[in-house]
Coordinates of C-alpha atoms in Angstrom, one line a residue:
M1 CA -9.6 9.8 16.4
S2 CA -10.3 6.8 14.3
G3 CA -13.5 6.1 12.4
L4 CA -13.6 2.7 14.2
P5 CA -14.8 2.2 17.7
A6 CA -12.4 0.6 20.2
L7 CA -9.3 1.4 18.1
D8 CA -7.2 3.8 20.0
L9 CA -4.1 5.0 18.2
P10 CA -1.3 7.3 19.3
A11 CA -1.4 11.0 18.3
G12 CA 0.3 11.6 15.0
L13 CA -1.4 8.8 13.1
E14 CA -4.5 10.7 12.0
H15 CA -3.5 10.3 8.4
L16 CA -3.7 6.5 8.9
A17 CA -6.9 6.5 10.9
A18 CA -8.6 8.4 8.2
S19 CA -8.1 5.4 5.8
V20 CA -10.6 3.1 7.5
T21 CA -14.2 3.3 8.6
L22 CA -17.2 1.1 9.1
V23 CA -19.3 0.1 6.1
D24 CA -21.9 2.7 5.1
E25 CA -24.3 3.3 2.3
S26 CA -22.0 5.5 0.2
P27 CA -22.7 5.0 -3.5
H28 CA -19.0 5.6 -4.2
A29 CA -17.9 2.5 -2.4
L30 CA -17.6 -0.9 -4.1
P31 CA -17.0 -4.4 -2.7
S32 CA -13.3 -4.9 -2.7
C33 CA -13.6 -8.2 -4.6
R34 CA -15.1 -6.2 -7.6
F35 CA -11.6 -4.8 -8.3
L36 CA -10.5 -8.2 -9.5
E37 CA -12.9 -7.7 -12.5
R38 CA -11.4 -6.2 -15.6
D39 CA -14.3 -3.8 -16.4
V40 CA -14.6 -2.5 -12.8
L41 CA -10.9 -2.1 -12.3
G42 CA -10.4 -0.4 -15.7
E43 CA -13.2 2.1 -15.1
A44 CA -11.7 3.1 -11.8
V45 CA -8.2 3.4 -13.0
L46 CA -9.0 5.3 -16.2
R47 CA -10.9 8.0 -14.2
L48 CA -7.4 9.1 -13.2
R49 CA -7.2 10.6 -16.7
N50 CA -9.1 13.6 -15.3
S51 CA -5.9 14.4 -13.5
Y52 CA -3.3 12.9 -15.9
P53 CA -4.8 13.2 -19.4
E54 CA -1.6 12.2 -21.2
A55 CA -0.5 9.3 -19.1
R56 CA -0.5 5.7 -20.3
P57 CA -3.1 3.3 -18.8
A58 CA -0.4 1.1 -17.3
D59 CA 1.2 4.1 -15.5
L60 CA -2.2 5.2 -14.2
A61 CA -2.7 1.7 -12.9
V62 CA 0.5 1.8 -11.0
L63 CA -0.6 5.1 -9.3
W64 CA -4.1 3.7 -8.5
A65 CA -2.7 0.5 -7.1
R66 CA -0.2 2.5 -4.9
M67 CA -3.1 4.5 -3.4
Y68 CA -5.2 1.3 -3.0
G69 CA -2.4 -0.4 -1.1
F70 CA -1.9 2.6 1.1
R71 CA -5.5 2.6 2.2
L72 CA -5.5 -1.1 2.9
L73 CA -2.2 -1.1 4.8
A74 CA -3.1 2.1 6.6
A75 CA -6.2 0.3 7.9
A76 CA -4.7 -3.1 8.7
L77 CA -1.2 -2.3 10.0
P78 CA -2.0 0.0 12.9
A79 CA -4.7 -2.3 14.2
A80 CA -2.4 -5.3 13.9
L81 CA 0.3 -3.5 15.9
F82 CA -2.1 -2.7 18.7
D83 CA -3.6 -6.2 19.2
R84 CA -6.6 -5.9 16.9
H85 CA -7.4 -7.9 13.9
L86 CA -9.6 -6.0 11.4
P87 CA -11.9 -7.9 9.0
T88 CA -9.9 -7.0 5.8
A89 CA -10.8 -9.9 3.5
L90 CA -11.7 -9.2 -0.1
D91 CA -15.3 -10.5 0.3
E92 CA -16.1 -8.5 3.5
T93 CA -14.7 -5.0 2.8
R94 CA -15.5 -2.1 0.5
M95 CA -13.3 0.6 -0.9
A96 CA -14.6 4.1 -1.3
L97 CA -13.4 5.9 -4.4
D98 CA -13.3 9.6 -5.2
P99 CA -16.2 10.2 -7.6
R100 CA -14.1 12.6 -9.7
D101 CA -10.9 10.6 -10.4
G102 CA -11.4 7.1 -9.0
C103 CA -8.7 7.5 -6.3
P104 CA -9.1 5.0 -3.4
L105 CA -10.1 7.1 -0.4
C106 CA -11.1 4.8 2.5
L107 CA -11.4 1.1 3.3
Q108 CA -14.7 0.2 4.8
V109 CA -14.9 -2.8 7.2
P110 CA -18.0 -4.5 8.5
H111 CA -17.0 -4.3 12.2
A112 CA -14.2 -3.1 14.5
G113 CA -12.5 -6.5 14.6
R114 CA -11.4 -8.6 17.5
M115 CA -8.4 -8.8 19.9
V116 CA -5.6 -11.1 18.8
E117 CA -3.3 -13.1 21.0
T118 CA -0.5 -14.2 18.6
D119 CA 2.5 -12.0 18.3
D120 CA 3.4 -13.5 14.9
P121 CA 3.1 -10.6 12.3
F122 CA 2.7 -13.0 9.5
L123 CA -0.5 -14.4 11.1
R124 CA -1.8 -11.0 12.1
L125 CA -1.5 -9.6 8.6
Q126 CA -2.0 -12.6 6.3
T127 CA -5.6 -11.7 5.4
A128 CA -4.7 -8.1 4.5
I129 CA -1.6 -8.9 2.5
R130 CA -1.8 -12.3 1.0
D131 CA -5.6 -12.7 0.7
H132 CA -6.5 -9.1 -0.3
L133 CA -3.6 -6.9 -1.5
G134 CA -1.8 -9.6 -3.4
P135 CA -4.8 -10.6 -5.5
V136 CA -5.7 -7.0 -6.3
L137 CA -2.1 -6.2 -7.4
D138 CA -2.2 -9.4 -9.6
A139 CA -5.5 -8.1 -11.2
V140 CA -3.9 -4.7 -11.9
A141 CA -1.0 -6.3 -13.5
R142 CA -3.1 -8.7 -15.5
H143 CA -5.9 -6.4 -16.7
M144 CA -4.0 -3.1 -17.0
R145 CA -0.6 -4.5 -18.1
A146 CA 1.1 -2.8 -15.2
P147 CA 4.6 -4.2 -14.2
L148 CA 4.1 -6.5 -11.2
T149 CA 7.5 -5.9 -9.9
V150 CA 6.7 -2.1 -9.6
L151 CA 3.4 -2.9 -7.9
H152 CA 5.1 -5.1 -5.4
G153 CA 7.9 -2.6 -4.9
D154 CA 5.4 0.2 -4.2
A155 CA 3.5 -2.0 -1.7
A156 CA 6.8 -2.9 0.1
V157 CA 7.8 0.8 0.4
T158 CA 4.3 1.8 1.6
F159 CA 4.3 -1.0 4.2
K160 CA 7.8 0.1 5.5
M161 CA 6.8 3.7 5.7
I162 CA 3.6 3.1 7.6
A163 CA 5.4 0.7 10.0
D164 CA 8.0 3.4 10.6
D165 CA 5.4 6.1 11.2
I166 CA 3.6 3.9 13.7
A167 CA 6.8 3.0 15.6
T168 CA 7.8 6.7 15.8
A169 CA 4.4 7.7 17.1
A170 CA 4.3 4.8 19.6
L171 CA 7.7 5.7 21.0
R172 CA 6.8 9.4 21.3
S173 CA 3.5 8.6 23.0
R174 CA 4.9 5.6 25.0
Y175 CA 2.5 3.2 23.5
P176 CA 3.8 -0.4 23.6
L177 CA 3.8 -2.2 20.3
S178 CA 2.6 -5.8 20.6
C179 CA 4.6 -7.4 17.8
D180 CA 7.5 -6.7 15.4
V181 CA 6.5 -6.4 11.8
G182 CA 10.1 -5.9 10.7
P183 CA 10.3 -9.5 9.3
L184 CA 7.7 -8.7 6.7
S185 CA 10.1 -6.2 5.1
T186 CA 13.1 -8.6 5.2
A187 CA 11.9 -12.2 4.7
K188 CA 11.9 -13.4 1.2
T189 CA 9.1 -15.8 1.8
W190 CA 6.2 -16.4 4.2
P191 CA 6.6 -19.3 6.7
D192 CA 4.9 -21.7 4.3
G193 CA 7.3 -20.8 1.5
A194 CA 5.0 -18.4 -0.5
R195 CA 6.7 -15.4 -1.9
N196 CA 6.7 -12.3 0.2
I197 CA 5.8 -9.3 -2.0
L198 CA 6.8 -6.8 0.8
S199 CA 10.4 -8.0 0.9
T200 CA 13.4 -5.6 0.5
P201 CA 11.7 -2.3 -0.3
F202 CA 15.1 -0.5 -0.4
L203 CA 18.5 -1.5 -1.8
P204 CA 21.5 -1.9 0.5
T205 CA 22.9 1.6 1.3
T206 CA 25.9 2.5 -0.9
R207 CA 28.9 3.3 1.2
G208 CA 29.1 7.0 1.9
K209 CA 25.7 7.7 0.5
A210 CA 23.0 9.3 2.6
G211 CA 19.4 8.2 2.4
M212 CA 17.9 5.1 0.8
T213 CA 17.3 4.0 -2.7
R214 CA 14.1 2.1 -3.6
R215 CA 14.4 -1.3 -5.2
T216 CA 12.0 -0.3 -7.9
C217 CA 11.0 3.1 -9.5
C218 CA 7.4 4.1 -8.8
L219 CA 7.1 5.5 -12.4
H220 CA 5.6 8.8 -11.1
Y221 CA 7.9 10.7 -13.4
R222 CA 6.0 9.2 -16.4
L223 CA 2.6 10.5 -15.4
Q224 CA 3.0 14.1 -16.9
D225 CA 5.6 16.4 -18.2
G226 CA 7.5 18.1 -15.5
N227 CA 7.4 15.3 -13.0
G228 CA 10.9 14.5 -11.8
F229 CA 12.6 11.7 -9.9
C230 CA 12.1 11.4 -6.1
D231 CA 15.2 11.4 -3.8
S232 CA 15.1 7.6 -3.4
C233 CA 14.6 6.8 -7.1
P234 CA 16.8 3.9 -8.4
I235 CA 16.8 5.5 -11.9
A236 CA 18.1 8.7 -10.6
E237 CA 20.7 6.8 -8.6
K238 CA 21.9 4.9 -11.8
R239 CA 22.2 8.2 -13.7
R240 CA 24.2 9.7 -10.8
R241 CA 26.6 6.8 -10.8
A242 CA 26.9 7.0 -14.6
Q243 CA 27.8 10.7 -14.4
E244 CA 30.4 10.0 -11.6
A245 CA 32.0 7.3 -13.8
L246 CA 32.6 9.8 -16.7

């Protein structure tokens, strides 16, 4: 079901498998390292104006980065959980973009990777997260003036949601997971002390409140008139508490 040979995933993860394929000659794919460049990044992000003509560039950048992070993590995380290390470094991958609006569509990797022996999730995912996603988010913040805390919060939520999807599919299909990636959502730092941008995607649950509240708002409500708050939005939660206090 995946575009990669030798990567066998449980049923129900087709939406993740579609986010990775082998490098091809598509004219709409660029080397991932090019998105560290102001002009290349800006051109891709501002194509989103075709869908959101009134949105501010910084808000478009948050949306674009969220989609980029999803494609990268949807490629790296399933493989890592099933004993395969994909080549996800900035200088060896490409990202295919939608030619109409610049949306990241699929991460292209040069080969199907190799088997890994370590069960340490930090080692399995260091290249994808610290050496690829982190620098791209830094570039989005720097070149597009997007709030880095929001970019990190979106990445943390995306990581947690993908990890939960994989765990659910694996349990249903009786696929054994080879490592626990939970610490990447809880640890404040990496083992060497570097900041973990995926830490604490959700706030502690309020007593008596169902569901979870994100640590940061994704700013989707600002893209166009009529967009509301999602069920887990921290802004909506603050407004709810303010109303209850009246």
